[in-house]
Amino acid sequence: MDQFTINLLFVGASFALYIGIAIWARAGSTSEFYAAGRGVHPVTNGMATAADWMSAASFLSMAGLIAFTGYDNSAYLMGWTGGYVLLALLLAPYLRKFGKFTVSEFIGDRFYSPTARLVAVICLIIASTTYVIGQMTGVGVAFGRFLEVSSTTGLLIGAVIVFAYAVFGGMKGVTYTQVAQYIVLILAYTIPAIFISLQLTGNPIPGLGLFGTDQASGEPLLAKLDQIVRELGFGEYTAHNGDTLNMVLFTLSLMIGTAGLPHVIMRFFTVPKVADARWSAGWALVFIALLYLTAPAVGAMARLNITQQFWPEGTAGQAVSLEQIENDPAYDWMATWQQTGLLGWEDLNGDGRIQYYNDKNAAMQEKATAEGWSGNELTNFNNDILVLANPEIANLPSWVIGLVAAGGLAAALSTAAGLLLAISSAVSHDLIKGQINPAISEKGELLSARIAMAVAIAVATWLGLNPPGFAAQTVALAFGLAAASIFPALMMGIFSKVNNKGAVAGMLSGLIVTLLYIFLHKGWFFIPDTNSFTDADPLLGTIKSTSFGAVGALVNFAVAFTVSAMSKPIPQEISELVESVRVPRGAGAAQDH
């Protein structure tokens, strides 16, 4: 059986499972559509939250970014994991106790202002839409390789699948679909990692193999990797080579952005009690840890494998020849990925070999001149392909490659569904019912939610055709927007007496200043070639657009407290409400308005 057929079997079987679950768990009420009827078990919710959380950025892109940068990109791991702990401890239990359906509804009621609720909806839609671009990008990458179609066709197929199980199932259908998707994605991520760890180090646990010995050389694996990349002119894998201020701000932006993401927060509205929200957060951390403890090993081992393939005789020998790339089965993965447009190489000096090195390092210029090299001939290696290509690079069995195909799609689709649900809930429950037509029937609200999700899918698919960066980079921008707008409002809503005017002014200022900074670096509305700066040469010192969310959050807090101090204090009943939310007793039923 050929690889394409195996891929179709794995992907087709997983899609049939997801759609079947959606039909079984079809939402029949707004409570089921928004919060799965508040009857989800903490362990089930923890697994669904992990799938919702571990998006295409975690599954596809993160290991690739770590592989080609090393220690500095461990900020993704630290920021996302630390942010989830922050969310679990400081926000989730209190928001569940408040007993509402959406984040915007909490902000509107806590700050006793329809305007605050509307601004929260706008912030949520902007952050979630930016986030979902990264997921659709991942869908296109995965389909483009494993179903041998264009990325455009892949996006359209993915959009149809999401529509089938998210629009009709709502939160109830998405929850149980995400449980299945978690199982698929975690198996798809860890099984290849176990194989590769055994190949390189003899240790079946990738996280331990990372600190083990490379069997081929007898040296510690990380020391061997450091030596190879250093000899090719790259920064040492385990060393800090970037700017410290930007790294700190980036990590902080990811942390507080995590705690402000509505599609993750909504998961804690699905459990029966406040205690269950805490338990489900704990279980989610366990399930997330299985992937996040494996990702550094995947990145390091893949970088070693790739580098050794391009320098099969070692860095002191000759680079791989074009003849070997074309005829050696171990290099078949290169031709396969070249067809997607995400991998490319060119024999610039005509010597019949492909030299892979850092041609931007001045210290390499002398060696390049002496050897007759004309520049780095690995002209394109998209970071998003590394995890998907990893089993092929390591020459693993065909069934492992098929499993990884299903896992990559599961990661992208699970988070896309959660984000689209957050967007549709904001439009139907907070905007239409909360602002435009409070008298709308439950049936009408459910219909408007499904229409809103269909429109959101269409917009996300269109934007996914032209993303502003790799999946993880695009997602980082969304985290920055959530960090600058939503997170401060939630924190002030629970732990301070900031009034409605302060909250609105803070959210708007944080959102606007961060959005402007992103557009100045990534292009207005992400349109190519409309940017005035780049992340290589930022507007403010060394602060990249992906790191600015932390600065936007500081602006939000400063403006909110200043405006609040200059205006009327909050009413007594709201002050009592704030106190009651922090009292550790059970939550009441959700309130329909």
XYZ file of C-alpha atoms in Angstrom:
593
model
C 0.000 0.000 0.000
C 1.487 3.348 -0.999
C 1.998 6.273 1.385
C -0.781 8.387 -0.120
C -3.367 5.649 0.478
C -2.153 5.169 4.053
C -2.466 8.917 4.651
C -6.011 8.904 3.275
C -6.974 6.025 5.566
C -5.664 7.715 8.723
C -7.016 11.168 7.888
C -10.335 9.840 6.577
C -10.907 7.630 9.633
C -10.179 10.524 12.006
C -12.523 12.879 10.119
C -15.303 10.264 10.144
C -14.834 9.951 13.918
C -15.047 13.725 14.458
C -18.176 14.165 12.350
C -19.820 11.126 13.946
C -19.220 12.571 17.418
C -20.640 15.921 16.294
C -23.833 14.264 15.074
C -24.137 12.303 18.330
C -23.527 15.423 20.459
C -25.582 17.897 18.428
C -26.483 20.976 20.494
C -30.207 21.510 20.957
C -30.151 24.577 23.225
C -28.055 27.682 23.801
C -26.732 26.165 27.038
C -25.441 23.146 25.117
C -24.111 25.318 22.278
C -22.234 27.754 24.543
C -21.318 25.611 27.573
C -22.121 21.954 26.727
C -24.964 22.044 29.264
C -22.423 22.508 32.086
C -22.221 18.737 32.481
C -18.682 17.901 31.310
C -16.541 15.772 33.659
C -13.300 17.475 34.821
C -11.054 14.798 33.249
C -12.957 14.999 29.963
C -12.834 18.778 30.083
C -9.113 18.682 30.870
C -8.456 16.569 27.787
C -10.667 18.786 25.607
C -8.934 21.894 26.986
C -5.541 20.406 26.133
C -6.668 19.800 22.541
C -8.165 23.294 22.396
C -4.901 24.695 23.722
C -2.390 22.665 21.703
C -2.990 24.195 18.326
C -1.142 23.993 15.026
C 1.369 26.341 16.629
C 2.152 23.781 19.354
C 2.009 20.674 17.174
C 3.459 21.911 13.886
C 5.392 25.102 14.396
C 6.857 25.194 17.908
C 9.341 22.336 17.456
C 10.414 23.846 14.130
C 11.078 27.210 15.713
C 13.021 25.570 18.543
C 14.939 23.380 16.079
C 16.288 26.253 14.009
C 16.881 28.718 16.859
C 17.432 26.625 19.976
C 17.338 28.010 23.508
C 15.946 31.447 22.630
C 12.721 29.984 21.236
C 12.151 28.013 24.420
C 10.266 31.192 25.350
C 7.296 29.633 23.542
C 7.318 26.731 25.995
C 7.865 28.914 29.060
C 5.282 31.511 28.067
C 2.496 29.164 27.072
C 2.935 26.795 30.025
C 3.367 29.589 32.570
C 0.340 31.382 31.180
C -1.826 28.341 31.584
C -0.830 28.066 35.238
C -1.711 31.751 35.604
C -5.105 31.124 34.017
C -5.816 28.093 36.197
C -4.929 29.837 39.466
C -6.082 33.434 38.967
C -8.979 33.434 36.515
C -10.733 30.152 35.736
C -12.350 29.388 39.135
C -13.593 32.959 39.621
C -15.023 33.250 36.125
C -16.800 29.910 36.538
C -18.241 31.085 39.845
C -19.655 34.165 38.147
C -21.919 31.785 36.199
C -22.022 33.373 32.746
C -21.609 31.927 29.280
C -18.911 34.166 27.792
C -15.946 36.343 28.735
C -17.609 39.412 27.223
C -20.705 38.827 29.338
C -18.583 38.789 32.490
C -16.869 42.052 31.500
C -20.198 43.705 30.644
C -21.841 42.751 33.951
C -18.792 43.339 36.152
C -18.189 46.794 34.698
C -21.977 47.482 34.572
C -21.694 48.745 31.019
C -23.033 47.629 27.610
C -20.145 49.601 26.125
C -17.599 47.529 28.065
C -19.276 44.372 26.801
C -19.178 45.658 23.213
C -15.500 46.628 23.463
C -14.739 43.177 24.901
C -16.511 41.595 21.922
C -14.372 43.647 19.530
C -11.166 42.681 21.372
C -12.197 39.029 21.405
C -13.018 38.930 17.690
C -9.753 40.627 16.679
C -7.569 38.363 18.858
C -9.444 35.174 17.943
C -9.474 35.963 14.225
C -5.705 36.564 14.266
C -5.258 33.296 16.155
C -7.379 31.284 13.750
C -5.263 32.473 10.795
C -2.419 30.407 12.250
C -4.646 27.347 12.542
C -5.852 27.584 8.953
C -2.228 28.005 7.877
C -1.461 24.725 9.643
C -4.420 23.033 7.940
C -3.101 24.149 4.552
C 0.422 22.864 5.318
C -0.812 19.459 6.484
C -3.276 18.921 3.640
C -0.823 20.216 1.077
C 1.657 17.464 1.976
C -0.387 14.466 2.960
C -3.313 14.717 0.554
C -1.071 16.061 -2.209
C -3.234 19.086 -2.904
C -2.501 22.805 -2.951
C -2.594 24.736 0.297
C -5.648 26.607 -0.987
C -7.527 23.354 -1.547
C -6.358 22.155 1.861
C -7.790 25.233 3.538
C -11.136 24.717 1.835
C -11.312 21.039 2.862
C -10.399 21.945 6.448
C -13.040 24.672 6.530
C -15.714 22.189 5.441
C -14.702 19.710 8.171
C -14.763 22.390 10.883
C -18.135 23.587 9.625
C -19.540 20.059 9.823
C -18.756 19.421 13.478
C -18.528 22.898 15.036
C -21.518 24.687 13.523
C -23.978 21.963 14.422
C -22.422 20.557 17.581
C -21.515 23.831 19.293
C -19.568 23.512 22.550
C -21.128 20.128 23.256
C -20.022 18.667 19.934
C -16.656 20.462 20.014
C -15.894 19.188 23.535
C -16.239 15.504 22.742
C -14.632 15.927 19.324
C -11.646 17.558 21.012
C -11.259 14.569 23.346
C -10.858 12.353 20.279
C -8.549 14.913 18.671
C -6.334 15.029 21.755
C -5.847 11.266 21.678
C -4.976 11.405 17.972
C -2.567 14.341 18.254
C -0.705 13.135 21.357
C -0.134 9.694 19.828
C 0.941 11.321 16.563
C 3.440 13.548 18.379
C 4.958 11.129 20.878
C 5.239 7.902 18.836
C 7.628 9.358 16.193
C 9.571 11.076 18.997
C 10.026 7.714 20.761
C 11.265 6.085 17.538
C 13.741 8.903 16.839
C 14.979 9.035 20.443
C 15.666 5.290 20.286
C 17.522 5.711 16.970
C 19.776 8.509 18.210
C 20.241 7.819 21.925
C 18.835 4.374 22.685
C 16.460 5.958 25.221
C 12.702 5.511 24.556
C 11.796 8.636 26.560
C 12.524 11.663 24.326
C 12.847 14.118 27.210
C 15.586 11.967 28.767
C 17.165 11.171 25.405
C 17.645 14.902 24.855
C 20.175 14.889 27.701
C 21.567 11.488 26.737
C 24.425 10.352 24.503
C 24.434 10.405 20.713
C 25.113 6.736 19.892
C 26.863 7.476 16.599
C 29.526 9.748 18.093
C 29.532 8.769 21.762
C 29.181 12.455 22.720
C 26.332 14.070 24.658
C 23.604 14.773 22.099
C 23.320 18.498 22.866
C 27.112 18.919 22.824
C 27.230 17.219 19.413
C 24.476 19.488 18.115
C 26.198 22.596 19.499
C 29.421 21.600 17.758
C 27.779 21.022 14.360
C 25.751 24.224 14.247
C 28.718 26.253 15.501
C 30.930 24.864 12.727
C 28.280 25.871 10.168
C 28.213 29.461 11.439
C 24.991 29.291 13.444
C 24.634 30.297 17.090
C 25.115 27.505 19.620
C 21.878 25.603 20.114
C 21.952 25.730 23.919
C 23.218 29.331 24.188
C 21.254 32.566 24.539
C 21.988 34.440 21.310
C 19.115 36.921 21.105
C 18.119 40.093 22.933
C 17.235 39.557 26.591
C 14.684 42.390 26.865
C 12.745 41.151 23.862
C 12.842 37.570 25.155
C 11.494 38.614 28.571
C 8.713 40.701 27.024
C 7.875 37.915 24.572
C 7.607 35.335 27.353
C 5.449 37.691 29.436
C 3.252 38.472 26.426
C 2.633 34.773 25.809
C 1.910 34.170 29.510
C -0.699 36.861 30.034
C -2.039 36.367 26.513
C -2.691 32.732 27.386
C -4.649 33.793 30.433
C -6.737 36.159 28.297
C -7.697 33.848 25.445
C -11.497 33.506 25.399
C -11.668 30.122 23.667
C -9.652 28.521 26.500
C -11.496 30.378 29.271
C -14.844 29.234 27.809
C -13.870 25.630 28.506
C -14.122 26.274 32.252
C -17.761 27.330 31.846
C -18.652 23.752 30.820
C -18.117 22.020 34.180
C -20.778 21.718 36.908
C -18.941 23.408 39.826
C -16.099 25.780 40.694
C -14.125 22.874 42.179
C -14.492 21.070 38.852
C -12.975 24.087 37.074
C -9.883 23.749 39.256
C -9.683 19.986 38.720
C -10.112 20.278 34.970
C -7.326 22.895 34.881
C -5.057 20.466 36.718
C -5.880 17.605 34.356
C -5.336 19.878 31.347
C -1.829 20.679 32.608
C -1.071 16.954 32.820
C -2.283 16.356 29.268
C -0.462 19.428 27.920
C 2.772 18.389 29.658
C 2.902 15.148 27.644
C 3.502 17.174 24.476
C 5.392 20.130 25.900
C 7.988 17.948 27.650
C 8.565 16.165 24.332
C 8.791 19.235 22.058
C 12.388 20.284 22.973
C 13.623 16.767 22.170
C 11.737 16.730 18.864
C 13.300 20.057 17.857
C 16.877 19.155 18.835
C 16.839 15.657 17.339
C 15.269 16.868 14.099
C 17.902 19.614 13.754
C 20.657 17.036 14.245
C 19.116 14.647 11.698
C 18.609 17.372 9.089
C 22.102 18.817 9.489
C 23.731 15.389 9.260
C 21.751 14.623 6.112
C 23.144 17.738 4.441
C 26.665 16.939 5.706
C 26.779 13.102 5.617
C 30.589 13.110 5.912
C 30.540 15.632 8.768
C 31.082 19.359 8.529
C 34.751 18.836 7.637
C 33.758 16.716 4.628
C 31.737 17.300 1.481
C 28.107 18.453 1.438
C 25.414 16.122 0.128
C 25.411 15.769 -3.653
C 22.453 16.430 -5.934
C 22.871 12.875 -7.224
C 22.394 11.486 -3.711
C 19.341 13.688 -3.107
C 17.793 12.429 -6.352
C 18.652 8.719 -5.987
C 19.007 7.860 -2.286
C 15.650 6.791 -0.729
C 16.733 8.469 2.529
C 16.264 11.812 0.758
C 12.857 11.096 -0.804
C 11.259 13.426 1.753
C 12.956 16.412 0.116
C 11.338 15.902 -3.278
C 7.982 15.289 -1.640
C 8.088 18.504 0.369
C 9.549 20.495 -2.524
C 6.247 19.951 -4.351
C 4.393 21.850 -1.608
C 6.556 24.951 -2.088
C 7.601 24.813 1.589
C 11.079 23.363 0.957
C 13.601 24.475 -1.628
C 17.274 24.186 -2.563
C 19.464 25.417 -5.404
C 23.007 24.612 -6.519
C 24.150 28.239 -6.639
C 27.816 27.533 -7.424
C 27.178 24.650 -9.841
C 29.375 22.115 -8.017
C 26.670 19.446 -7.848
C 26.351 19.744 -4.055
C 24.008 21.557 -1.649
C 25.907 23.534 0.979
C 23.794 24.319 4.053
C 25.417 26.930 6.321
C 24.847 30.402 7.748
C 25.927 32.716 4.945
C 25.014 35.763 7.062
C 27.830 35.022 9.517
C 30.863 37.124 8.575
C 33.188 34.513 10.093
C 31.946 31.965 7.520
C 32.765 34.180 4.555
C 36.466 33.277 4.567
C 35.712 29.555 4.543
C 32.986 30.001 1.904
C 35.386 31.901 -0.349
C 38.102 29.288 0.074
C 35.694 26.447 -0.679
C 34.044 28.217 -3.613
C 30.614 28.414 -1.998
C 28.149 31.016 -3.269
C 25.759 31.129 -0.317
C 23.392 28.921 1.662
C 21.868 26.542 -0.880
C 19.044 25.328 1.357
C 17.010 28.291 0.136
C 13.717 27.476 1.852
C 12.811 25.425 4.914
C 9.431 26.435 6.322
C 9.451 25.879 10.095
C 5.888 24.575 9.993
C 6.890 21.412 8.104
C 9.439 20.029 10.562
C 7.154 17.893 12.747
C 5.270 16.570 9.737
C 8.491 15.810 7.845
C 10.281 14.378 10.889
C 9.140 10.739 10.451
C 10.160 10.829 6.783
C 13.567 12.370 7.572
C 14.144 9.604 10.143
C 12.855 6.948 7.682
C 10.116 5.719 10.043
C 7.377 3.242 8.978
C 4.594 4.426 6.658
C 1.905 4.039 9.317
C 3.758 6.510 11.570
C 3.748 9.082 8.754
C 0.002 8.552 8.282
C -0.588 8.949 12.018
C 1.366 12.229 12.045
C -0.795 13.496 9.168
C -3.944 12.851 11.206
C -2.335 14.391 14.308
C -1.327 17.613 12.584
C -4.823 18.106 11.250
C -6.348 17.251 14.632
C -4.218 19.934 16.330
C -5.162 22.629 13.820
C -8.856 21.732 13.599
C -9.414 21.354 17.363
C -8.194 24.863 18.147
C -9.854 26.352 15.075
C -13.190 24.969 16.279
C -12.726 26.437 19.755
C -11.784 29.844 18.357
C -14.689 29.905 15.933
C -17.042 28.967 18.756
C -15.692 31.872 20.834
C -16.253 34.252 17.906
C -19.790 33.011 17.194
C -20.710 33.194 20.900
C -19.469 36.769 21.071
C -21.507 37.757 18.026
C -24.742 35.920 18.840
C -24.869 36.072 22.657
C -22.990 39.291 23.447
C -23.644 41.404 20.364
C -27.020 40.306 18.964
C -28.756 39.258 22.183
C -26.825 41.518 24.535
C -26.905 44.685 22.430
C -29.103 44.547 19.330
C -32.107 42.316 20.102
C -32.423 41.270 23.775
C -35.845 39.717 23.076
C -34.528 37.215 20.534
C -35.768 33.649 21.096
C -33.446 30.805 22.043
C -34.031 29.253 18.621
C -33.208 32.543 16.924
C -30.070 32.978 19.037
C -28.914 29.465 18.179
C -29.452 30.150 14.480
C -27.561 33.437 14.665
C -24.679 31.673 16.446
C -24.419 29.114 13.645
C -24.585 31.781 10.950
C -21.910 33.808 12.759
C -19.665 30.739 12.917
C -20.150 30.022 9.217
C -19.158 33.604 8.385
C -16.171 33.377 10.745
C -15.015 30.172 9.023
C -15.207 31.900 5.634
C -13.226 34.920 6.874
C -10.621 32.727 8.622
C -10.145 30.644 5.472
C -9.621 33.748 3.339
C -7.130 35.241 5.799
C -5.352 31.891 6.091
C -4.354 32.145 2.434
C -1.978 35.007 3.229
C -0.716 34.661 6.839
C 1.696 37.226 8.311
C 4.195 34.552 9.383
C 4.686 30.940 10.444
C 1.832 29.401 12.422
C 3.482 30.008 15.806
C 4.477 33.572 14.882
C 0.924 34.388 13.793
C -0.437 32.856 16.978
C 2.045 34.923 19.025
C 0.503 38.082 17.558
C -2.931 36.922 18.727
C -1.563 36.282 22.212
C -0.170 39.811 22.243
C -3.578 41.253 21.361
C -5.299 39.187 24.074
C -2.589 40.185 26.563
C -3.032 43.886 25.819
C -6.837 43.988 25.837
C -8.672 41.115 27.555
C -6.327 39.890 30.306
C -6.048 43.247 32.149
C -9.835 43.679 32.089
C -10.352 40.224 33.608
C -7.729 40.764 36.297
C -9.080 44.196 37.231
C -12.619 42.835 37.160
C -11.816 40.181 39.748
C -9.139 41.759 41.912
C -9.750 45.526 41.813
C -12.466 48.158 42.068
C -11.767 49.750 38.665
C -14.944 51.334 37.242
C -16.575 51.064 33.844
C -14.916 54.137 32.321
C -11.478 52.906 33.349
C -12.085 49.434 31.934
C -13.305 50.714 28.561
C -10.473 53.247 28.233
C -7.905 50.616 29.238
C -9.131 47.954 26.784
C -9.307 50.410 23.879
C -5.882 51.922 24.545
C -4.194 48.525 24.997
C -5.828 47.100 21.860
C -5.169 50.132 19.646
C -1.527 50.663 20.598
C -0.732 46.949 20.147
C -2.641 46.637 16.879
C -0.875 49.697 15.473
C 2.526 48.318 16.463
C 1.727 44.974 14.797
C 0.455 46.600 11.598
C 3.534 48.838 11.387
C 5.703 45.699 11.392
C 3.491 43.123 9.621
C 1.592 45.336 7.189
C -1.760 47.076 7.500
C -4.408 44.383 7.965
C -1.561 41.957 7.156
C -1.427 43.126 3.526
C 2.110 42.401 2.226
C 4.549 45.284 1.637
C 2.508 47.856 3.597
C 4.737 47.723 6.693
C 7.074 50.544 7.730
C 9.321 48.438 10.001
C 10.357 44.804 10.386
C 10.988 42.596 13.397
C 14.647 42.561 12.379
C 14.694 46.365 12.739
C 11.840 47.260 15.150
C 10.360 50.682 15.862
C 11.129 50.629 19.607
C 14.629 49.400 20.380
C 14.677 45.602 20.190
C 10.957 45.013 20.889
C 9.471 42.882 18.101
C 5.792 42.936 17.161
C 5.314 39.484 18.730
C 6.582 40.824 22.075
C 4.642 44.078 22.248
C 1.573 42.598 23.936
C 3.236 42.932 27.354
C 3.802 46.652 26.704
C 0.175 46.998 25.554
C -0.975 45.355 28.803
C 0.993 47.889 30.852
C -0.662 50.683 28.848
C -4.059 49.098 29.521
C -3.496 48.874 33.284
C -2.063 52.406 33.509
C -4.894 54.025 31.552
C -7.603 52.030 33.364
C -6.399 52.918 36.869
C -5.800 56.569 35.918
C -9.230 57.080 34.334
C -10.946 55.167 37.141
C -9.256 57.320 39.783
C -10.455 60.465 38.007
C -14.114 59.362 37.781
C -16.878 58.041 40.039
C -16.199 54.896 42.101
C -18.107 51.702 41.312
C -21.644 51.296 42.775
C -22.047 49.467 46.072
C -23.786 46.470 44.492
C -20.892 45.987 42.053
C -18.414 46.224 44.919
C -20.343 43.475 46.700
C -20.401 41.458 43.487
C -16.612 41.658 43.202
C -16.247 40.473 46.788
C -18.688 37.598 46.289
C -16.855 36.322 43.195
C -13.718 35.861 45.276
C -15.501 33.965 48.072
C -14.638 30.267 47.560
C -18.143 28.829 47.516
C -20.101 27.013 44.777
C -21.374 28.785 41.701
C -24.985 29.182 40.832
C -26.656 28.282 37.578
C -25.900 30.193 34.398
C -28.154 33.159 33.867
C -29.943 33.678 30.553
C -30.755 37.254 29.600
